Backbone as JSON Lines, residues from 0, in Angstrom:
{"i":0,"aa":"X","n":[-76.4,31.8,42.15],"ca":[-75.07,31.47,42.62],"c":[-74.24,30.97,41.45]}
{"i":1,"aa":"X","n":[-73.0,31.67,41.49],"ca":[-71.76,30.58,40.0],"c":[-71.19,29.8,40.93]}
{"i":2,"aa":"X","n":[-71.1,28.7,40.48],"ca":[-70.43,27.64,40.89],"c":[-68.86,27.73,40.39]}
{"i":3,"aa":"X","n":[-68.35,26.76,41.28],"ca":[-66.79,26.95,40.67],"c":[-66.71,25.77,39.61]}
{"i":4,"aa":"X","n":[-66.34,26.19,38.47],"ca":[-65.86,25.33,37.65],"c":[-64.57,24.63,37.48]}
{"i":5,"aa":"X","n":[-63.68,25.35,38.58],"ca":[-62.12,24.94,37.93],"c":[-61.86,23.7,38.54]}
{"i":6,"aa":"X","n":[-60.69,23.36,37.81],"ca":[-60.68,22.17,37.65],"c":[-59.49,21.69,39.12]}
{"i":7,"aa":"X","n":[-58.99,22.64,39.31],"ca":[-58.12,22.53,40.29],"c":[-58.96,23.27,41.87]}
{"i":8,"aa":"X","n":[-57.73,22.54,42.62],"ca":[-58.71,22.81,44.3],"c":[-57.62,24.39,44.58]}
{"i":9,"aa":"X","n":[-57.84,24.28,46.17],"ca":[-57.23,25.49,46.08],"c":[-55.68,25.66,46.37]}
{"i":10,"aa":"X","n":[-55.22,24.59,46.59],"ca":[-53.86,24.06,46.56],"c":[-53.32,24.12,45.38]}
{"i":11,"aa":"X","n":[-53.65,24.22,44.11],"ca":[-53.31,24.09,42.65],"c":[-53.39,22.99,42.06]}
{"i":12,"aa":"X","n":[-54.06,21.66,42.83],"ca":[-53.91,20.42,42.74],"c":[-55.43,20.15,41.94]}
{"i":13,"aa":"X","n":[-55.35,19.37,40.91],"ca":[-56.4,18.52,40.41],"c":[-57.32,18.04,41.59]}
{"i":14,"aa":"X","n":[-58.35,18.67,40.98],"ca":[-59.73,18.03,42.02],"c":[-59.79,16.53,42.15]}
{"i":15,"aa":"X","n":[-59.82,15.91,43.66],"ca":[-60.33,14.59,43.23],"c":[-61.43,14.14,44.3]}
{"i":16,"aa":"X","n":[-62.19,13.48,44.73],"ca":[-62.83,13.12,45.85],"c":[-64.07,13.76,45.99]}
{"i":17,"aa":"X","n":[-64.89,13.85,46.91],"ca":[-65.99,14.59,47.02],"c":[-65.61,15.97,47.51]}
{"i":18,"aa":"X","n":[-67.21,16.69,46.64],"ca":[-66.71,18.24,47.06],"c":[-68.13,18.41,47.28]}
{"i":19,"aa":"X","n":[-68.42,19.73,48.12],"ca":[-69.75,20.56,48.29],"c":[-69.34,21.83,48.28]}
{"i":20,"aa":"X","n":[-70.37,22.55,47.55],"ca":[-69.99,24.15,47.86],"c":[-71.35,24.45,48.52]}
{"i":21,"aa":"X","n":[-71.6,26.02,48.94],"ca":[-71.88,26.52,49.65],"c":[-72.83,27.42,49.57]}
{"i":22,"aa":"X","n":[-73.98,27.84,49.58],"ca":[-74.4,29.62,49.71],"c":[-74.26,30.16,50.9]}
{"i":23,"aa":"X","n":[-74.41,31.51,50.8],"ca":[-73.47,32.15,51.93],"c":[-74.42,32.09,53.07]}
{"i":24,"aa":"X","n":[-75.71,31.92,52.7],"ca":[-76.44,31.41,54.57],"c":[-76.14,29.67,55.08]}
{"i":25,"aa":"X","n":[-74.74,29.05,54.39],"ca":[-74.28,28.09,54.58],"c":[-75.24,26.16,54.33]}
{"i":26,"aa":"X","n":[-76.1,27.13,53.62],"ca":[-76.85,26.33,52.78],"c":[-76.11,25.67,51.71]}
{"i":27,"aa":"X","n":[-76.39,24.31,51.18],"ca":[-75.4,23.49,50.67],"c":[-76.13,23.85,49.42]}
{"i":28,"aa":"X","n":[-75.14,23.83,48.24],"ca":[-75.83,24.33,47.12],"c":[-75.45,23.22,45.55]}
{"i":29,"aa":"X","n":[-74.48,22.57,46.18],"ca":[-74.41,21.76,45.63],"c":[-73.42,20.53,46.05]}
{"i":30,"aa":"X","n":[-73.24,19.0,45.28],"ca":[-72.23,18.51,45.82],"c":[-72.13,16.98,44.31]}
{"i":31,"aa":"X","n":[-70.81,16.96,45.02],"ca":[-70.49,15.85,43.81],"c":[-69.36,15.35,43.65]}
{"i":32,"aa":"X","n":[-69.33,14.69,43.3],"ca":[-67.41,13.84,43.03],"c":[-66.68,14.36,41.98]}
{"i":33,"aa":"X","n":[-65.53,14.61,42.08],"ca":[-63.93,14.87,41.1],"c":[-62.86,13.83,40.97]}
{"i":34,"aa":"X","n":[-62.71,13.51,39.65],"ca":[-61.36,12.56,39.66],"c":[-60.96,13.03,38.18]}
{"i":35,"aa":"X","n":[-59.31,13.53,38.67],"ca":[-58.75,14.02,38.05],"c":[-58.66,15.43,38.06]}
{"i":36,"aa":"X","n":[-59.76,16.32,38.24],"ca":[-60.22,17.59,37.58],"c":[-61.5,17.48,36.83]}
{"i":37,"aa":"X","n":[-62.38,16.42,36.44],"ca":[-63.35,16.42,36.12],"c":[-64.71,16.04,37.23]}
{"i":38,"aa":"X","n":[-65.55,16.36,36.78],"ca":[-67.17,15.87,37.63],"c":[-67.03,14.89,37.17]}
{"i":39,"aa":"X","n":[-67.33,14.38,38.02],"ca":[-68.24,12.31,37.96],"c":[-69.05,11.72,38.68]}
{"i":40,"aa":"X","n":[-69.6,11.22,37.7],"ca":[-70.94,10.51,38.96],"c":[-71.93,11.33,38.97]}
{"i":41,"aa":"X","n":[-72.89,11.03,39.99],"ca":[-73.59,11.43,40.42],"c":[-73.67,13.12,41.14]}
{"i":42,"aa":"X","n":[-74.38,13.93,40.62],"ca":[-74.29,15.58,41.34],"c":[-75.74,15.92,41.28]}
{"i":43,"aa":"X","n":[-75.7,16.64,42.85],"ca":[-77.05,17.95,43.21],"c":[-76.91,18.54,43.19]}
{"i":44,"aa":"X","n":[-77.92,19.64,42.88],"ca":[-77.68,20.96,43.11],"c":[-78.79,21.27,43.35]}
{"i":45,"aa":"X","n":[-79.16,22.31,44.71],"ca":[-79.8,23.03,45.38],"c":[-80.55,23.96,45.24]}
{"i":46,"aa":"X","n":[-81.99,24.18,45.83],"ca":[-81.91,25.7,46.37],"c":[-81.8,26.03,47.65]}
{"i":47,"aa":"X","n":[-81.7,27.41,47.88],"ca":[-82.05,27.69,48.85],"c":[-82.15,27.33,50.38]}
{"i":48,"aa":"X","n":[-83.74,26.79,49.5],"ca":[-84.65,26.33,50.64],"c":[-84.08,24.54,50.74]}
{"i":49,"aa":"X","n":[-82.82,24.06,50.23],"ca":[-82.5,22.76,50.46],"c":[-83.28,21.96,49.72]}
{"i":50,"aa":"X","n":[-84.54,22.29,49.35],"ca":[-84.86,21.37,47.69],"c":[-83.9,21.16,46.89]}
{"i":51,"aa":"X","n":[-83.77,19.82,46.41],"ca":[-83.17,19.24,45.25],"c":[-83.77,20.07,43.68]}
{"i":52,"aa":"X","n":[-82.43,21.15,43.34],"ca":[-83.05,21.62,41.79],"c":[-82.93,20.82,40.55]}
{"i":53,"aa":"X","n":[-81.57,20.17,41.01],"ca":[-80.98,19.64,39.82],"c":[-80.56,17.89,39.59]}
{"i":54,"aa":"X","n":[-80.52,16.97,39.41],"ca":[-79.71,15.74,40.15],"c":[-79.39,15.38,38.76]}
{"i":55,"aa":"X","n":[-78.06,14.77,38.04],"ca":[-77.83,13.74,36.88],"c":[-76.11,13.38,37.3]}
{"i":56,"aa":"X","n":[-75.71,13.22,36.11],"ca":[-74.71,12.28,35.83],"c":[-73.96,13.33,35.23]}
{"i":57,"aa":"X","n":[-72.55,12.96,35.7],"ca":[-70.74,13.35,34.49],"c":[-70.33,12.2,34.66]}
{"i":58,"aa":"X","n":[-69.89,12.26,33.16],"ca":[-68.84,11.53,32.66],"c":[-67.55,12.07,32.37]}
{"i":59,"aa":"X","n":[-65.77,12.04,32.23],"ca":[-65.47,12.69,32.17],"c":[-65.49,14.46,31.75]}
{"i":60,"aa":"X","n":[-66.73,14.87,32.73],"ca":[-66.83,15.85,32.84],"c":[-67.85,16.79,32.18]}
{"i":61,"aa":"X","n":[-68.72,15.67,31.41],"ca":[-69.76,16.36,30.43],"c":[-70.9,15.39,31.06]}
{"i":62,"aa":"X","n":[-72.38,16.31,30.8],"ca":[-73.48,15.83,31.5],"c":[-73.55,14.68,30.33]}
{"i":63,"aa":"X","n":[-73.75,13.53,31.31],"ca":[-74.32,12.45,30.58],"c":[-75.47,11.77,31.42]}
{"i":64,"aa":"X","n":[-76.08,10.85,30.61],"ca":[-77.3,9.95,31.09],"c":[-78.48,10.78,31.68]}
{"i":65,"aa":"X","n":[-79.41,10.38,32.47],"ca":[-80.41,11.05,32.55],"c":[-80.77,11.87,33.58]}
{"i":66,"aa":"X","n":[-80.9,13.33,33.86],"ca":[-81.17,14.69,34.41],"c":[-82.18,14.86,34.65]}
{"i":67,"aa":"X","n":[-82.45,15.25,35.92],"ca":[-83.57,15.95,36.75],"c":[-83.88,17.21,37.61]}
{"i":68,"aa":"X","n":[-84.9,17.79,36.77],"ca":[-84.88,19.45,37.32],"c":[-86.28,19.12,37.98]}
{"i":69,"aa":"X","n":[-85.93,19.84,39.4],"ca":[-87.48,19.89,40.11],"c":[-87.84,21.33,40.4]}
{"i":70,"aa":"X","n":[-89.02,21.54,40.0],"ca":[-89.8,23.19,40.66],"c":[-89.53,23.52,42.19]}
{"i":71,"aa":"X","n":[-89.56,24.86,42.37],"ca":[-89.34,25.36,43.8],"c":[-90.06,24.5,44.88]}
{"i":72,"aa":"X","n":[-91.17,24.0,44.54],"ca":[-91.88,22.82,45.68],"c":[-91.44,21.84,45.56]}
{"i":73,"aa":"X","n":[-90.56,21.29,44.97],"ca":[-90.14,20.04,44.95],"c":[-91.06,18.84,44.33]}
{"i":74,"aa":"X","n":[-91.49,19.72,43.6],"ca":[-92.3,19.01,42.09],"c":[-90.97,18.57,40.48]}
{"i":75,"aa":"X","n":[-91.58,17.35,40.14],"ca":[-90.6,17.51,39.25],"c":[-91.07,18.34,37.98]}
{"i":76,"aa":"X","n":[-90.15,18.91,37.17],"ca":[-90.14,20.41,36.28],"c":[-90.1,19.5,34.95]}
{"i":77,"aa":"X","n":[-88.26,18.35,35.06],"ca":[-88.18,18.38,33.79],"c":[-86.91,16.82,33.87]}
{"i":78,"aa":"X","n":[-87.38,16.27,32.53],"ca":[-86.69,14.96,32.87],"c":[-86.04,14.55,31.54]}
{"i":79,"aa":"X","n":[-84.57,14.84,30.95],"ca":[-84.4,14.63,29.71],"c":[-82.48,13.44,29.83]}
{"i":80,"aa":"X","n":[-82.62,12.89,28.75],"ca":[-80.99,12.34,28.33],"c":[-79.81,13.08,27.84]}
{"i":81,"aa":"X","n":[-78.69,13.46,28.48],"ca":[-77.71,14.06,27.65],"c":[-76.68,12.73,27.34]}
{"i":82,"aa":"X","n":[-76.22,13.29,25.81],"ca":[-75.25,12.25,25.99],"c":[-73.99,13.3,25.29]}
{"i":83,"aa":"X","n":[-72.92,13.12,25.29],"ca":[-71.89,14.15,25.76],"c":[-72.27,15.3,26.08]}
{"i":84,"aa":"X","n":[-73.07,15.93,26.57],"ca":[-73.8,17.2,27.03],"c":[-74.85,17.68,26.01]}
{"i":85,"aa":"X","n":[-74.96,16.89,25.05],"ca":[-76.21,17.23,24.3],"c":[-77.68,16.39,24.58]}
{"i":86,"aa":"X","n":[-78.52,17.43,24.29],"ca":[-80.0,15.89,24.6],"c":[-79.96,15.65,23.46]}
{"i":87,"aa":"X","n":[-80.74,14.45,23.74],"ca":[-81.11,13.0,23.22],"c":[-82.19,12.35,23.41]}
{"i":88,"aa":"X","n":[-82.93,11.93,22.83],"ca":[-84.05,11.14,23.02],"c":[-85.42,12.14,23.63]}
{"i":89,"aa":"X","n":[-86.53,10.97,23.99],"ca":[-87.64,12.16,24.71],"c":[-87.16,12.7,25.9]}
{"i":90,"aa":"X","n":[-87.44,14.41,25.77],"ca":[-87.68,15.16,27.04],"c":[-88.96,15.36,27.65]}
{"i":91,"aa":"X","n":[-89.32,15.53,28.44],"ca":[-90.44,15.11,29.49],"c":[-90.48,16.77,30.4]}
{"i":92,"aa":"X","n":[-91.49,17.46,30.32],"ca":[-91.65,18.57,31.1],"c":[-92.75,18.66,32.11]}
{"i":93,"aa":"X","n":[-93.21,18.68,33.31],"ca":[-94.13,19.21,34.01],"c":[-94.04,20.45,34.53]}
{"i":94,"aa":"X","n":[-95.87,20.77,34.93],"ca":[-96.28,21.84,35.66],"c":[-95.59,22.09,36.98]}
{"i":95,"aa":"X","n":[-95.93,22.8,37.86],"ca":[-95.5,22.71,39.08],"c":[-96.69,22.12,40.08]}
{"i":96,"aa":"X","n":[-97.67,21.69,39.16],"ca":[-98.93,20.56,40.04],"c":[-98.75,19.13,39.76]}
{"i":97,"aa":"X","n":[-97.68,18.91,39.15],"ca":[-96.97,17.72,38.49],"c":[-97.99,16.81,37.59]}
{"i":98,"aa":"X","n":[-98.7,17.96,36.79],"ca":[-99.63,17.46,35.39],"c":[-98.67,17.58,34.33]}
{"i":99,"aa":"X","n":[-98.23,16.77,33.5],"ca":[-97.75,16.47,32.43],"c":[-97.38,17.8,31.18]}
{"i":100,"aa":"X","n":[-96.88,18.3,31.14],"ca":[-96.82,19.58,30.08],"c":[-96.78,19.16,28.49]}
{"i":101,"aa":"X","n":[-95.52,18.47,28.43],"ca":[-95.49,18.28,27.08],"c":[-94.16,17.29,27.03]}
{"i":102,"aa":"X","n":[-93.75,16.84,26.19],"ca":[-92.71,15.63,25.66],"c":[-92.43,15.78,24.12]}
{"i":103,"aa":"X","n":[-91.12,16.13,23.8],"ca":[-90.14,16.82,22.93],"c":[-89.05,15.82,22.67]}
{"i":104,"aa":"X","n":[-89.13,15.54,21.23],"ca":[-87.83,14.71,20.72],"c":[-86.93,15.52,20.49]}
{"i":105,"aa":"X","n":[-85.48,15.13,21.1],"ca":[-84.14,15.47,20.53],"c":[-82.88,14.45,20.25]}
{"i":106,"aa":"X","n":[-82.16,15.39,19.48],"ca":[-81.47,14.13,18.59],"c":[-80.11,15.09,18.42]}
{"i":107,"aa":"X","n":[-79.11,14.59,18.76],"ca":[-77.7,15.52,18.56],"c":[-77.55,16.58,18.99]}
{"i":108,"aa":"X","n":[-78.87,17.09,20.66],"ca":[-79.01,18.44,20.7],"c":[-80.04,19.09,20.25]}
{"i":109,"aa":"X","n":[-80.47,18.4,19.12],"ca":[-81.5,19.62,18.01],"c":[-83.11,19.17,18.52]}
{"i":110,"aa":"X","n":[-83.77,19.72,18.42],"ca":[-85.22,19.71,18.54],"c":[-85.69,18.79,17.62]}
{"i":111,"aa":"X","n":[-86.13,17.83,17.37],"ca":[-86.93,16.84,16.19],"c":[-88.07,17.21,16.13]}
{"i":112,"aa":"X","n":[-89.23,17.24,16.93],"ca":[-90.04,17.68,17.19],"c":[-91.13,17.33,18.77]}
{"i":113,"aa":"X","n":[-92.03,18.48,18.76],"ca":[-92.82,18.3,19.75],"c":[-94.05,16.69,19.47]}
{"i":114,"aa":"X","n":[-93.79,16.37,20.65],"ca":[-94.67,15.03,20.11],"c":[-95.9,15.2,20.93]}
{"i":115,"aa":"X","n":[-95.93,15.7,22.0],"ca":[-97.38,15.93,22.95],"c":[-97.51,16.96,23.98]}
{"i":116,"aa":"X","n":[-98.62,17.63,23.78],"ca":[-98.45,18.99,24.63],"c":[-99.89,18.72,25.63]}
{"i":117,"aa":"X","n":[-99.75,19.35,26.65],"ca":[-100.98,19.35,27.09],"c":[-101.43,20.86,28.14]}
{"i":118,"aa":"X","n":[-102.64,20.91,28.75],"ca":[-102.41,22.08,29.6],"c":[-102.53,21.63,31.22]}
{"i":119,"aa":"X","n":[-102.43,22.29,31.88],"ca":[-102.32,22.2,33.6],"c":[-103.26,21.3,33.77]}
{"i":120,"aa":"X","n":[-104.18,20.63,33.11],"ca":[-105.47,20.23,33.77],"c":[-105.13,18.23,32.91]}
{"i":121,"aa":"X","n":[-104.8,18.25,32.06],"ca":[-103.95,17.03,31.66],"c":[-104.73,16.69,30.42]}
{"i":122,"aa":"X","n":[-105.22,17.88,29.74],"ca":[-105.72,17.47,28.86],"c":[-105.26,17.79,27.34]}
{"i":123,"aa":"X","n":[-105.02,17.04,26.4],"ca":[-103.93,17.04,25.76],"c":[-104.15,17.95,24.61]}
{"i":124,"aa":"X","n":[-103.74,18.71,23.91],"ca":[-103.7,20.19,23.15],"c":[-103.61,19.44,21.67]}
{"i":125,"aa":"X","n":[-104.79,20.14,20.95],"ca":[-103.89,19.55,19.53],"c":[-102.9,20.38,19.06]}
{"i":126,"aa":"X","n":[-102.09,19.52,18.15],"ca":[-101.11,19.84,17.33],"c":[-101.21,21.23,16.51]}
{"i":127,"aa":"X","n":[-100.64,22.04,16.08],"ca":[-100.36,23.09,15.21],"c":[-99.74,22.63,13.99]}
């Protein structure tokens, strides 16, 4: 599904207040607050099946603070910091059996490096 990005409603008016959009079997696909024309706060986003895919933070309008992606079961996937829409700090990944994958430094966006990997079973991989 594309989401609507614009910044205006359908009146021509700056977004403000809470909004939800839709998939077309009227499944909620996402929802979140506008002030001004920007995202703020707190936002979900969906699948489907009404599992939570997505949950974090805008700040005027760029992902900030800390983001959560969950697998189709409603396992969590992936847990990282943006700060003006870039990551930051450790990212945190799981399986979809919610065993630990691996944990990745970033810094301005960029990859620093992998700090711990492991496989489905939680046992931790050496380094390369």
């Amino acid at each position: 599904m594309k989401f609507d990005n614009s910044k205006f409603d359908k009146n021509g008016e700056l977004k403000n207040g809470h909004f939800q959009e839709f998939f077309k079997n009227g499944a909620i696909a996402c929802e979140g607050d506008y002030k001004d024309g920007e995202r703020t706060g707190e936002w979900k986003y969906y699948l489907l099946n009404g599992i939570i895919k997505a949950i974090g933070n805008y700040t005027l309008g760029k992902m900030t603070g800390e983001w959560k992606w969950y697998h189709v079961n409603g396992i969590l996937n992936q847990v990282g910091t943006f700060e003006n829409e870039l990551k930051t700090g450790v990212w945190t990944r799981y399986y979809d059996n919610g065993q630990l994958w691996d944990e990745t430094e970033f810094k301005a966006g960029k990859k620093v490096k992998i700090l711990r990997v492991f496989d489905k079973f939680g046992n931790e991989k050496a380094k390369k």
